[in-house]
Short mmCIF file of C-alpha atoms in Angstrom, two decimals:
data_model
loop_
_atom_site.label_atom_id
_atom_site.label_comp_id
_atom_site.label_asym_id
_atom_site.label_seq_id
_atom_site.Cartn_x
_atom_site.Cartn_y
_atom_site.Cartn_z
CA MET A 827 72.64 149.25 96.86
CA LYS A 828 68.94 149.80 96.02
CA LYS A 829 67.96 147.30 98.76
CA THR A 830 70.15 149.12 101.24
CA LEU A 831 68.62 152.50 100.38
CA LEU A 832 65.12 151.01 100.64
CA ALA A 833 65.92 149.56 104.07
CA LEU A 834 67.24 152.91 105.25
CA PHE A 835 64.13 154.65 103.94
CA ILE A 836 61.82 152.23 105.77
CA SER A 837 63.84 152.60 108.97
CA ALA A 838 63.59 156.38 108.68
CA LEU A 839 59.81 156.14 108.32
CA ILE A 840 59.54 153.94 111.42
CA PHE A 841 61.74 156.26 113.44
CA SER A 842 59.79 159.27 112.26
CA SER A 843 56.45 157.73 113.20
CA CYS A 844 57.73 156.99 116.70
CA ASN A 845 58.96 160.53 117.26
CA GLN A 846 55.94 162.49 116.12
CA THR A 847 53.57 163.70 118.83
CA SER A 848 50.72 161.49 117.65
CA THR A 849 49.99 159.24 114.72
CA GLU A 850 47.06 158.99 112.33
CA LYS A 851 46.01 155.74 113.93
CA GLY A 852 46.30 157.25 117.41
CA ALA A 853 43.22 158.09 119.43
CA ASP A 854 41.74 161.58 119.79
CA PRO A 855 43.87 163.25 122.50
CA ASN A 856 40.88 165.28 123.66
CA GLN A 857 38.86 162.31 124.91
CA GLU A 858 38.94 160.99 128.47
CA PHE A 859 41.12 157.90 128.79
CA ASP A 860 40.84 155.15 131.38
CA VAL A 861 44.40 155.82 132.56
CA VAL A 862 46.95 158.42 131.50
CA ILE A 863 50.67 158.25 132.25
CA LEU A 864 52.16 161.73 132.03
CA ASN A 865 55.67 163.10 131.50
CA GLY A 866 57.39 159.72 131.52
CA ARG A 867 60.45 158.62 129.60
CA VAL A 868 58.79 156.23 127.17
CA MET A 869 61.15 153.46 126.05
CA ASP A 870 60.10 150.99 123.36
CA PRO A 871 62.69 148.27 122.71
CA GLU A 872 61.29 147.18 119.34
CA THR A 873 61.69 150.60 117.68
CA ASN A 874 64.36 151.96 120.07
CA PHE A 875 62.16 154.99 120.70
CA ASP A 876 63.26 156.89 123.80
CA GLY A 877 61.57 160.19 124.62
CA ILE A 878 59.37 162.11 127.03
CA ARG A 879 55.73 161.46 126.15
CA ASN A 880 52.24 161.10 127.57
CA VAL A 881 50.49 157.76 127.24
CA GLY A 882 46.72 157.31 127.05
CA ILE A 883 45.17 153.91 127.81
CA LYS A 884 41.70 152.83 126.77
CA ASP A 885 39.96 149.44 126.98
CA GLY A 886 43.14 147.62 127.97
CA LYS A 887 45.21 148.98 125.07
CA ILE A 888 47.73 151.75 124.57
CA ALA A 889 45.54 154.18 122.64
CA ILE A 890 47.93 157.09 122.12
CA ILE A 891 51.53 158.15 122.74
CA THR A 892 51.84 161.89 122.36
CA GLU A 893 53.27 165.20 123.53
CA SER A 894 49.73 166.57 123.74
CA ASP A 895 47.99 167.06 127.08
CA LEU A 896 45.84 164.10 128.11
CA LYS A 897 43.11 163.57 130.69
CA GLY A 898 42.04 160.31 132.25
CA LYS A 899 39.89 158.75 134.94
CA GLU A 900 43.17 157.87 136.65
CA THR A 901 46.43 159.77 136.31
CA ILE A 902 49.99 158.62 136.91
CA ASP A 903 52.71 161.25 137.10
CA ALA A 904 55.78 159.51 135.65
CA THR A 905 58.16 162.48 135.85
CA ASN A 906 61.75 161.21 136.15
CA HIS A 907 60.49 157.66 135.59
CA VAL A 908 60.79 155.22 132.70
CA VAL A 909 57.61 153.92 131.09
CA ALA A 910 58.49 150.49 129.72
CA PRO A 911 56.72 147.35 128.51
CA GLY A 912 55.61 145.08 131.34
CA PHE A 913 58.17 142.40 132.03
CA ILE A 914 57.54 138.90 130.70
CA GLU A 915 58.92 135.57 131.69
CA GLY A 916 58.42 131.90 130.93
CA HIS A 917 60.31 130.51 133.89
CA GLN A 918 58.45 131.46 137.06
CA HIS A 919 57.30 128.41 138.98
CA ALA A 920 55.38 130.28 141.69
CA THR A 921 51.71 130.71 140.82
CA ASP A 922 50.15 131.20 144.27
CA GLN A 923 48.69 134.59 145.20
CA PHE A 924 51.40 135.68 147.64
CA SER A 925 54.24 134.86 145.24
CA ARG A 926 52.47 136.65 142.39
CA LYS A 927 52.08 139.67 144.66
CA VAL A 928 55.85 139.74 145.23
CA ASN A 929 56.49 139.35 141.50
CA LEU A 930 54.26 142.31 140.67
CA ARG A 931 56.47 144.50 142.86
CA ASP A 932 59.28 143.43 140.51
CA GLY A 933 57.33 144.50 137.40
CA LEU A 934 56.32 141.05 136.12
CA THR A 935 53.08 141.40 134.12
CA THR A 936 53.08 138.11 132.17
CA GLN A 937 54.07 135.14 134.27
CA MET A 938 54.35 131.63 132.80
CA ASP A 939 56.13 128.38 133.58
CA PHE A 940 57.65 126.67 130.57
CA GLU A 941 60.24 124.56 132.39
CA SER A 942 57.93 122.75 134.76
CA GLY A 943 54.20 123.08 134.19
CA ALA A 944 51.01 121.29 135.17
CA GLY A 945 49.30 118.03 134.30
CA ASP A 946 45.59 118.84 134.08
CA ILE A 947 45.74 121.92 131.87
CA GLN A 948 41.98 122.46 131.81
CA LYS A 949 41.87 122.55 135.61
CA TRP A 950 44.92 124.78 135.90
CA TYR A 951 43.49 127.48 133.64
CA ALA A 952 40.05 127.19 135.23
CA ASP A 953 41.58 127.70 138.69
CA ALA A 954 43.43 130.81 137.50
CA GLU A 955 40.49 132.52 135.80
CA GLY A 956 39.38 135.70 137.53
CA LYS A 957 41.87 135.20 140.36
CA THR A 958 45.12 136.25 138.71
CA GLN A 959 46.63 139.72 138.54
CA SER A 960 49.26 139.06 135.89
CA ASN A 961 48.74 137.36 132.55
CA TYR A 962 49.26 133.63 132.92
CA GLY A 963 50.18 130.57 130.88
CA MET A 964 51.38 127.01 131.36
CA VAL A 965 52.93 124.06 129.58
CA VAL A 966 52.11 120.43 130.24
CA LEU A 967 54.76 118.79 132.42
CA ALA A 968 56.09 115.54 130.97
CA THR A 969 57.37 114.59 134.41
CA LEU A 970 53.82 114.42 135.77
CA GLY A 971 52.97 112.02 132.95
CA ARG A 972 55.80 109.82 134.16
CA VAL A 973 54.63 110.15 137.76
CA ALA A 974 51.06 109.23 136.82
CA VAL A 975 52.13 106.09 134.95
CA LEU A 976 55.17 104.98 136.95
CA ASP A 977 54.22 106.06 140.50
CA GLY A 978 50.46 106.49 140.49
CA PRO A 979 47.83 108.97 139.25
CA GLU A 980 46.93 109.95 142.82
CA ILE A 981 50.49 111.23 143.30
CA ALA A 982 50.56 113.05 139.97
CA ALA A 983 47.35 114.83 140.97
CA LEU A 984 49.28 116.66 143.70
CA GLY A 985 51.02 118.66 140.98
CA ASN A 986 47.84 120.02 139.43
CA ASP A 987 46.92 122.87 141.75
CA MET A 988 47.56 126.54 141.01
CA GLY A 989 50.97 126.48 142.65
CA GLY A 990 52.25 123.35 140.96
CA LEU A 991 53.33 121.72 144.23
CA PHE A 992 55.77 119.44 142.44
CA SER A 993 57.71 119.28 145.69
CA HIS A 994 54.73 117.54 147.30
CA THR A 995 54.61 115.18 144.33
CA VAL A 996 58.29 114.31 144.72
CA ARG A 997 57.85 113.67 148.43
CA ALA A 998 54.83 111.42 147.92
CA ALA A 999 56.50 109.47 145.12
CA ALA A 1000 59.60 108.93 147.29
CA VAL A 1001 57.54 107.70 150.26
CA LYS A 1002 55.60 105.27 148.09
CA ALA A 1003 58.79 104.00 146.46
CA GLN A 1004 60.40 103.48 149.89
CA GLN A 1005 57.41 101.49 151.07
CA GLU A 1006 57.61 99.31 147.98
CA GLY A 1007 61.39 98.89 148.19
CA ARG A 1008 62.22 100.63 144.90
CA LYS A 1009 63.43 103.94 143.50
CA PRO A 1010 60.85 106.55 142.46
CA GLY A 1011 59.58 105.58 139.03
CA TRP A 1012 59.34 109.08 137.58
CA SER A 1013 63.06 109.76 137.89
CA SER A 1014 64.68 106.40 137.26
CA THR A 1015 62.42 103.99 135.34
CA LEU A 1016 62.89 103.27 131.64
CA PRO A 1017 59.32 102.76 130.43
CA ASN A 1018 58.31 99.93 128.14
CA LYS A 1019 56.13 100.53 125.10
CA GLU A 1020 52.84 100.35 126.99
CA GLU A 1021 54.06 102.69 129.73
CA MET A 1022 55.59 105.16 127.34
CA THR A 1023 52.42 105.22 125.25
CA LYS A 1024 50.43 106.11 128.38
CA ILE A 1025 52.95 108.82 129.31
CA MET A 1026 52.78 110.31 125.84
CA ALA A 1027 48.96 110.16 125.93
CA TYR A 1028 49.03 112.18 129.17
CA VAL A 1029 51.22 114.82 127.52
CA ASP A 1030 49.13 114.79 124.34
CA GLU A 1031 46.00 115.49 126.35
CA GLY A 1032 47.65 118.55 127.88
CA LEU A 1033 48.55 119.85 124.43
CA ARG A 1034 45.03 119.15 123.19
CA GLN A 1035 43.71 121.21 126.10
CA GLY A 1036 45.76 124.21 124.95
CA ALA A 1037 49.04 123.94 126.84
CA LEU A 1038 51.69 126.28 125.44
CA GLY A 1039 54.17 123.45 124.95
CA ILE A 1040 55.89 120.67 126.87
CA GLY A 1041 58.14 121.06 129.88
CA VAL A 1042 60.79 118.34 130.03
CA PRO A 1043 63.10 118.85 133.02
CA VAL A 1044 65.25 115.92 131.98
CA GLY A 1045 67.99 117.07 134.36
CA TYR A 1046 65.86 115.66 137.18
CA MET A 1047 65.48 112.25 135.55
CA THR A 1048 68.73 111.77 133.68
CA LYS A 1049 68.73 107.98 134.10
CA GLY A 1050 65.03 107.48 133.44
CA VAL A 1051 64.50 109.41 130.21
CA THR A 1052 66.29 108.00 127.19
CA GLN A 1053 67.35 110.09 124.21
CA TYR A 1054 64.54 108.33 122.33
CA GLU A 1055 61.86 109.40 124.82
CA LEU A 1056 63.15 112.96 124.82
CA TYR A 1057 63.03 113.04 121.03
CA LYS A 1058 59.43 111.82 121.12
CA TYR A 1059 58.38 114.65 123.42
CA GLN A 1060 59.88 117.15 121.01
CA GLU A 1061 58.33 115.36 118.05
CA LEU A 1062 54.86 115.46 119.63
CA ALA A 1063 55.22 119.17 120.44
CA ALA A 1064 56.31 119.76 116.84
CA LYS A 1065 53.09 118.16 115.57
CA TYR A 1066 51.25 120.96 117.35
CA GLY A 1067 53.82 123.58 116.34
CA ARG A 1068 54.63 124.21 120.00
CA VAL A 1069 57.77 124.66 122.03
CA THR A 1070 59.62 122.17 124.20
CA ASN A 1071 61.47 123.60 127.17
CA GLY A 1072 64.41 121.65 128.46
CA HIS A 1073 66.15 121.62 131.82
CA VAL A 1074 68.96 119.88 129.96
CA ARG A 1075 70.40 116.54 130.96
CA PHE A 1076 73.84 117.52 132.25
CA ALA A 1077 75.71 120.27 134.05
CA GLY A 1078 79.48 120.34 133.78
CA VAL A 1079 82.67 122.06 134.84
CA ARG A 1080 85.03 124.18 132.78
CA PRO A 1081 86.35 123.25 130.31
CA PRO A 1082 82.96 121.73 129.41
CA THR A 1083 82.52 118.01 129.20
CA GLU A 1084 78.99 116.70 129.69
CA GLY A 1085 77.45 120.13 130.29
CA GLN A 1086 77.37 121.21 126.67
CA LEU A 1087 76.08 117.81 125.55
CA GLY A 1088 72.75 118.38 127.29
CA VAL A 1089 72.08 121.48 125.19
CA GLN A 1090 73.33 119.82 122.03
CA GLU A 1091 70.96 116.88 122.56
CA MET A 1092 67.77 118.93 122.49
CA LEU A 1093 69.16 121.40 119.96
CA ALA A 1094 69.85 118.54 117.52
CA ASN A 1095 66.29 117.28 117.93
CA ALA A 1096 64.92 120.77 117.29
CA LEU A 1097 66.98 121.13 114.12
CA VAL A 1098 65.88 117.74 112.77
CA LEU A 1099 62.21 118.35 113.62
CA ASP A 1100 62.19 122.06 112.69
CA ALA A 1101 60.65 122.52 116.12
CA PRO A 1102 60.83 125.28 118.75
CA PHE A 1103 63.15 124.67 121.69
CA MET A 1104 63.90 126.89 124.69
CA ALA A 1105 66.95 126.03 126.80
CA SER A 1106 66.47 126.69 130.50
CA HIS A 1107 68.82 128.81 132.64
CA LEU A 1108 71.99 128.33 130.61
CA ASN A 1109 74.02 129.98 133.37
CA SER A 1110 73.24 127.00 135.62
CA ASN A 1111 74.78 124.56 133.14
CA MET A 1112 78.14 126.22 133.84
CA ASP A 1113 79.29 126.23 130.22
CA TRP A 1114 77.25 129.22 129.06
CA GLU A 1115 80.31 130.65 127.25
CA TYR A 1116 79.85 127.89 124.66
CA THR A 1117 76.13 127.06 124.69
CA ILE A 1118 74.80 130.62 124.33
CA PRO A 1119 76.81 131.39 121.15
CA MET A 1120 75.91 127.95 119.79
CA ILE A 1121 72.18 128.52 120.25
CA ASN A 1122 72.43 132.05 118.85
CA ASP A 1123 74.24 130.72 115.79
CA ALA A 1124 71.61 128.03 115.23
CA ARG A 1125 68.82 130.62 115.37
CA GLU A 1126 70.40 133.53 113.52
CA ASN A 1127 72.37 131.70 110.82
CA ARG A 1128 70.62 128.35 110.40
CA GLY A 1129 66.96 129.20 110.87
CA ALA A 1130 66.48 127.15 114.03
CA LYS A 1131 63.56 128.09 116.31
CA VAL A 1132 65.70 128.07 119.43
CA TRP A 1133 66.69 130.45 122.20
CA GLY A 1134 68.07 130.41 125.73
CA GLU A 1135 67.63 132.15 129.05
CA VAL A 1136 69.69 133.18 132.08
CA TYR A 1137 69.06 134.67 135.52
CA PRO A 1138 71.17 137.22 137.44
CA TYR A 1139 72.32 135.11 140.39
CA ALA A 1140 75.42 132.99 140.91
CA ALA A 1141 73.60 130.43 143.07
CA GLY A 1142 70.83 128.18 141.87
CA SER A 1143 67.93 126.60 143.71
CA THR A 1144 66.26 123.25 143.27
CA ILE A 1145 64.82 120.33 145.21
CA ALA A 1146 67.02 118.01 147.24
CA SER A 1147 66.34 114.94 145.10
CA ALA A 1148 67.61 116.51 141.86
CA ASP A 1149 69.86 114.24 139.79
CA LEU A 1150 72.47 116.97 139.59
CA LEU A 1151 73.06 116.37 143.31
CA THR A 1152 74.23 112.81 142.94
CA GLU A 1153 77.79 112.54 144.18
CA ALA A 1154 79.03 111.84 140.65
CA SER A 1155 77.25 114.89 139.24
CA MET A 1156 78.51 117.12 142.04
CA ALA A 1157 82.07 116.05 141.27
CA GLN A 1158 81.44 116.79 137.60
CA MET A 1159 80.17 120.28 138.51
CA GLY A 1160 83.10 120.94 140.79
CA ILE A 1161 80.99 121.41 143.93
CA THR A 1162 81.01 119.69 147.33
CA TYR A 1163 78.47 119.03 150.08
CA SER A 1164 79.18 122.45 151.59
CA SER A 1165 78.25 124.12 148.27
CA VAL A 1166 74.63 123.30 149.17
CA SER A 1167 72.57 125.01 151.87
CA ASN A 1168 69.08 124.77 153.28
CA LEU A 1169 66.91 127.87 153.15
CA ASP A 1170 67.74 128.51 156.80
CA GLY A 1171 71.34 129.08 155.73
CA SER A 1172 72.78 125.86 157.16
CA ARG A 1173 75.36 124.26 154.86
CA TRP A 1174 75.30 120.57 154.09
CA ASP A 1175 77.83 117.97 155.11
CA LYS A 1176 77.83 114.29 154.15
CA ALA A 1177 75.44 113.32 156.95
CA MET A 1178 72.93 116.03 156.05
CA TYR A 1179 73.28 115.18 152.34
CA GLU A 1180 72.31 111.57 152.98
CA ASP A 1181 69.53 112.44 155.43
CA VAL A 1182 67.79 115.10 153.33
CA ARG A 1183 68.10 113.24 150.04
CA LYS A 1184 66.50 110.17 151.63
CA ASN A 1185 63.93 111.64 153.99
CA ASP A 1186 62.98 115.04 152.56
CA PRO A 1187 63.55 114.85 148.76
CA GLY A 1188 61.18 117.73 148.03
CA ARG A 1189 63.04 120.23 150.21
CA ALA A 1190 64.06 123.45 148.47
CA ILE A 1191 67.79 124.09 148.69
CA VAL A 1192 70.35 126.57 147.32
CA ILE A 1193 73.45 125.55 145.34
CA TYR A 1194 76.41 127.94 145.13
CA ASN A 1195 77.86 126.86 141.80
CA ASN A 1196 79.05 129.89 139.82
CA PRO A 1197 81.45 132.83 140.30
CA ILE A 1198 79.62 136.05 141.18
CA GLU A 1199 81.78 138.02 138.73
CA ASP A 1200 80.36 135.99 135.83
CA ILE A 1201 76.76 137.21 136.32
CA ALA A 1202 77.28 140.40 134.32
CA LYS A 1203 79.01 138.44 131.56
CA TRP A 1204 76.19 136.00 130.86
CA ILE A 1205 73.45 138.61 131.23
CA ALA A 1206 75.14 140.77 128.60
CA GLN A 1207 75.35 137.94 126.05
CA PRO A 1208 73.42 138.87 122.88
CA GLY A 1209 70.16 137.14 122.00
CA ILE A 1210 69.57 135.85 125.52
CA VAL A 1211 66.46 136.55 127.61
CA ILE A 1212 66.43 137.16 131.35
CA VAL A 1213 64.23 135.08 133.65
CA SER A 1214 64.05 134.43 137.38
CA ASP A 1215 63.50 130.66 137.73
CA GLY A 1216 61.58 131.85 140.79
CA MET A 1217 60.22 129.24 143.16
CA ALA A 1218 57.06 129.42 145.24
CA ILE A 1219 57.44 131.28 148.52
CA GLN A 1220 56.39 128.63 151.05
CA ASP A 1221 56.82 127.78 154.71
CA GLU A 1222 58.79 124.80 156.02
CA ASN A 1223 55.79 122.53 155.39
CA LEU A 1224 55.60 123.64 151.74
CA GLU A 1225 52.35 125.48 152.43
CA TYR A 1226 51.58 128.80 150.74
CA TYR A 1227 51.31 132.12 152.53
CA ASP A 1228 48.08 134.11 152.61
CA TRP A 1229 47.83 137.33 150.65
CA GLU A 1230 47.95 139.51 153.78
CA GLU A 1231 51.15 137.94 155.11
CA PRO A 1232 54.07 140.35 155.62
CA TYR A 1233 56.97 140.21 153.19
CA GLU A 1234 59.48 139.84 156.01
CA GLY A 1235 60.40 136.51 157.54
CA LYS A 1236 60.25 134.43 154.35
CA SER A 1237 63.24 132.30 153.37
CA VAL A 1238 63.57 131.59 149.66
CA HIS A 1239 66.10 132.18 146.91
CA PRO A 1240 66.12 135.97 146.30
CA ARG A 1241 65.48 135.50 142.58
CA SER A 1242 61.84 134.81 143.47
CA ALA A 1243 61.45 138.49 144.40
CA GLY A 1244 64.22 140.63 142.95
CA THR A 1245 65.30 139.46 139.49
CA ARG A 1246 64.30 142.39 137.30
CA ALA A 1247 65.12 145.11 139.78
CA LYS A 1248 68.55 143.54 140.27
CA VAL A 1249 69.22 143.74 136.53
CA LEU A 1250 68.12 147.38 136.44
CA ARG A 1251 70.33 148.15 139.44
CA MET A 1252 73.31 146.47 137.76
CA VAL A 1253 72.66 148.54 134.63
CA ARG A 1254 72.84 151.70 136.74
CA GLU A 1255 75.73 150.77 139.03
CA ASP A 1256 77.89 148.51 136.89
CA LYS A 1257 77.00 149.71 133.36
CA ILE A 1258 76.64 146.08 132.21
CA MET A 1259 74.60 147.08 129.13
CA PRO A 1260 72.45 149.95 127.84
CA LEU A 1261 69.15 150.38 129.68
CA MET A 1262 67.16 149.80 126.47
CA GLU A 1263 68.84 146.43 125.95
CA ALA A 1264 68.09 145.35 129.51
CA ILE A 1265 64.43 146.29 129.10
CA SER A 1266 64.32 144.33 125.83
CA LYS A 1267 65.79 141.20 127.43
CA MET A 1268 63.03 141.32 130.04
CA SER A 1269 60.10 142.20 127.76
CA TYR A 1270 60.27 142.58 123.97
CA LEU A 1271 62.74 139.79 123.25
CA HIS A 1272 60.51 137.35 125.14
CA ALA A 1273 57.50 138.49 123.13
CA LYS A 1274 59.41 138.25 119.85
CA TYR A 1275 60.58 134.69 120.50
CA PHE A 1276 57.24 133.49 121.86
CA GLU A 1277 55.40 134.87 118.82
CA GLU A 1278 57.84 134.21 115.98
CA LEU A 1279 59.49 130.99 117.19
CA ALA A 1280 56.89 129.38 119.48
CA GLY A 1281 53.86 130.52 117.46
CA ILE A 1282 51.96 132.04 120.40
CA PRO A 1283 49.86 134.83 118.81
CA HIS A 1284 49.13 136.73 122.04
CA PHE A 1285 52.68 138.09 122.09
CA LYS A 1286 52.22 140.12 118.93
CA TYR A 1287 50.71 142.73 121.21
CA LYS A 1288 53.03 142.47 124.21
CA GLY A 1289 56.54 143.61 125.08
CA ARG A 1290 56.14 146.94 123.30
CA ILE A 1291 55.17 150.52 124.17
CA GLN A 1292 53.31 151.38 120.97
CA GLU A 1293 49.80 152.44 120.04
CA GLY A 1294 47.54 149.42 119.71
CA MET A 1295 49.60 147.22 122.04
CA ASP A 1296 48.32 145.61 125.24
CA ALA A 1297 48.65 148.05 128.11
CA ASP A 1298 50.98 145.88 130.18
CA ILE A 1299 53.27 148.58 131.51
CA VAL A 1300 55.88 149.07 134.22
CA VAL A 1301 56.85 152.51 135.54
CA PHE A 1302 60.19 152.63 137.36
CA ASN A 1303 62.74 155.13 138.57
CA PRO A 1304 66.06 154.30 136.87
CA GLU A 1305 67.98 156.14 139.61
CA THR A 1306 66.50 154.30 142.58
CA VAL A 1307 65.13 150.94 141.38
CA ARG A 1308 66.75 148.10 143.28
CA ASP A 1309 66.33 144.56 144.55
CA ASN A 1310 66.07 144.04 148.32
CA SER A 1311 65.71 140.28 148.64
CA THR A 1312 68.81 138.37 149.79
CA TYR A 1313 69.96 134.87 150.73
CA GLU A 1314 69.76 135.78 154.41
CA VAL A 1315 67.23 133.93 156.54
CA GLY A 1316 63.84 135.65 156.34
CA MET A 1317 64.94 138.07 153.60
CA GLY A 1318 64.09 136.15 150.43
CA ALA A 1319 60.73 137.79 149.71
CA ILE A 1320 61.51 141.45 150.44
CA PRO A 1321 59.99 143.32 147.47
CA SER A 1322 61.89 145.40 144.96
CA THR A 1323 61.62 149.17 145.29
CA GLY A 1324 61.65 151.96 142.72
CA ILE A 1325 58.79 150.39 140.69
CA PRO A 1326 55.80 152.40 141.96
CA TYR A 1327 53.32 151.55 139.18
CA VAL A 1328 52.48 148.40 137.24
CA LEU A 1329 49.57 147.96 134.85
CA VAL A 1330 48.16 144.74 133.42
CA ASN A 1331 45.73 145.03 130.49
CA GLY A 1332 45.25 148.69 131.31
CA VAL A 1333 44.39 148.14 134.98
CA ILE A 1334 46.65 149.53 137.69
CA VAL A 1335 47.74 146.56 139.83
CA VAL A 1336 50.58 148.32 141.69
CA LYS A 1337 49.91 151.87 142.84
CA ASP A 1338 52.41 153.87 144.87
CA SER A 1339 54.30 150.60 145.42
CA GLU A 1340 51.24 148.90 146.91
CA VAL A 1341 49.78 145.82 145.23
CA LEU A 1342 46.02 146.19 144.73
CA LYS A 1343 43.59 143.30 144.98
CA VAL A 1344 42.40 143.43 141.38
CA PHE A 1345 42.63 140.59 138.89
CA PRO A 1346 42.91 141.74 135.26
CA GLY A 1347 45.24 138.92 134.16
CA LYS A 1348 44.30 137.09 130.97
CA PRO A 1349 45.14 133.55 129.89
CA ILE A 1350 47.88 132.84 127.38
CA ARG A 1351 46.62 129.59 125.89
CA PHE A 1352 46.06 127.81 122.61
CA PRO A 1353 42.48 126.85 121.64
CA VAL A 1354 41.28 123.48 122.87
CA GLN A 1355 41.35 120.99 120.01
CA GLU A 1356 38.75 118.33 119.35
CA LYS A 1357 41.31 115.60 118.81
CA GLY A 1358 44.88 114.99 119.91
CA LYS A 1359 47.83 114.10 117.71
CA LEU A 1360 49.34 111.10 119.47
CA ASP A 1361 48.32 108.81 116.62
CA GLU A 1362 50.59 110.83 114.29
CA ILE A 1363 53.77 109.51 115.90
CA GLU A 1364 55.15 106.00 116.41
CA ILE A 1365 56.26 104.77 119.83
CA GLU A 1366 58.71 101.87 119.82
CA PRO A 1367 61.10 102.25 122.75
CA ARG A 1368 63.90 99.75 123.26
CA VAL A 1369 64.41 98.91 126.93
CA PHE A 1370 67.69 97.18 127.69
CA ASP A 1371 67.31 93.95 129.63
CA PRO A 1372 70.66 92.98 131.22
CA ASN A 1373 69.40 89.41 131.69
CA GLN A 1374 68.73 88.95 128.01
CA SER A 1375 71.59 87.32 126.16
CA LYS A 1376 72.77 88.51 122.79
#
């Protein structure tokens, strides 16, 4: 009873401090701030504060939240608008300037890729410095280690630019494999001890250089990555105290068969290793009704450092060579050739399936694999974060668009442009959850997991509208905010509307719904270490030789 009363007393103090006009630690309201946001509905998902306040920003931080009058060098009138933490995500593959521009219109202030990633981490961060509007971070991609060792370092190097360009890597690996009369090594080869040691050394170097974790999209190399190799990736990440992100091995139909096993595989490793694990786009695995509660139970009741993510679209998008598009996997998922379309809207048949898979394996395609009515159900699941799984907005030759290019005429999955605005629209129109909860799933909950579970200290100051926090802020109109991107040809990159202002580190990057050419983004990165940790694990893979007798 005493503990309960104490908890209530502490909660009352927190609530009280959030509702007073200014706090003792708050800045002097009479000074001139860099930016002031006036008369907005301030919503902080950590404390559940929701009230009309003025916000003063100084030196990249939220300096004061108050009812007092404020003056600044720049003023934003947020009347009838929500002032919320800038949206965060760890599953946005697009890192070119045009795609980032589209994402800023959707309120994304911290943009990272935990599922895929880069190979040369030092180069990736160096390329981003001073050229990036949102905050940025990257994991090392285990797949590129496999490409470098099993297909060639010159091919792996194609995946090291700012945009990732893994599609180019896949294409080049497929062409080389065809010329040599074999399957691409990265997706299908079981490495021997020497090869696996080189792959792990590649990944270890990325972690040494400060990568946020390891991306292991095992769903693209289901026959090439053994359970042992997958465990070793998670073990190496655990040595650094960093997260492993998994595009899990299987996708399945209902009732679940193999689908749930993919999540269980990496979850079991995380529990044994006491290591962080983030499960990618659980809605795409088609058995989210089972995997989401299982991951939540492991985290909340068993102390596991695990969480999962979803996106608000029934269709997925991937590259044509993905393992989940083998005929056996498609049957397991309950989809057919016609469930797949090119970005120009044309649906596949058997002839197109065989042609594209063989001759254009890096092509981006859309898979219609889930009921539309289920979107609201998986988004509303507790403990889950919302991401986009957005892909780079590219032309038919996989080349990036220039900054000045118009938004119209671009064909890409609409999640690349409209994810967060779609969720906010669904909150308004369909009442799928309280607005505060939706904001949390797109900001604070990310920050909480990245800090407390993945050990990334930067997030202690993100995902919150509180004094002393980083001034990553989105200002939106809850009555008009909406997504405008669609699956229609040329409509994939139409920006969201109703989000007129976005700030990153206290700098206005979207003003009156126009993206400004300023670059205040800061790196999210661990310090470079003098020595790696590969020598702290053993590597003894067993490769089955069918010609070897018992």
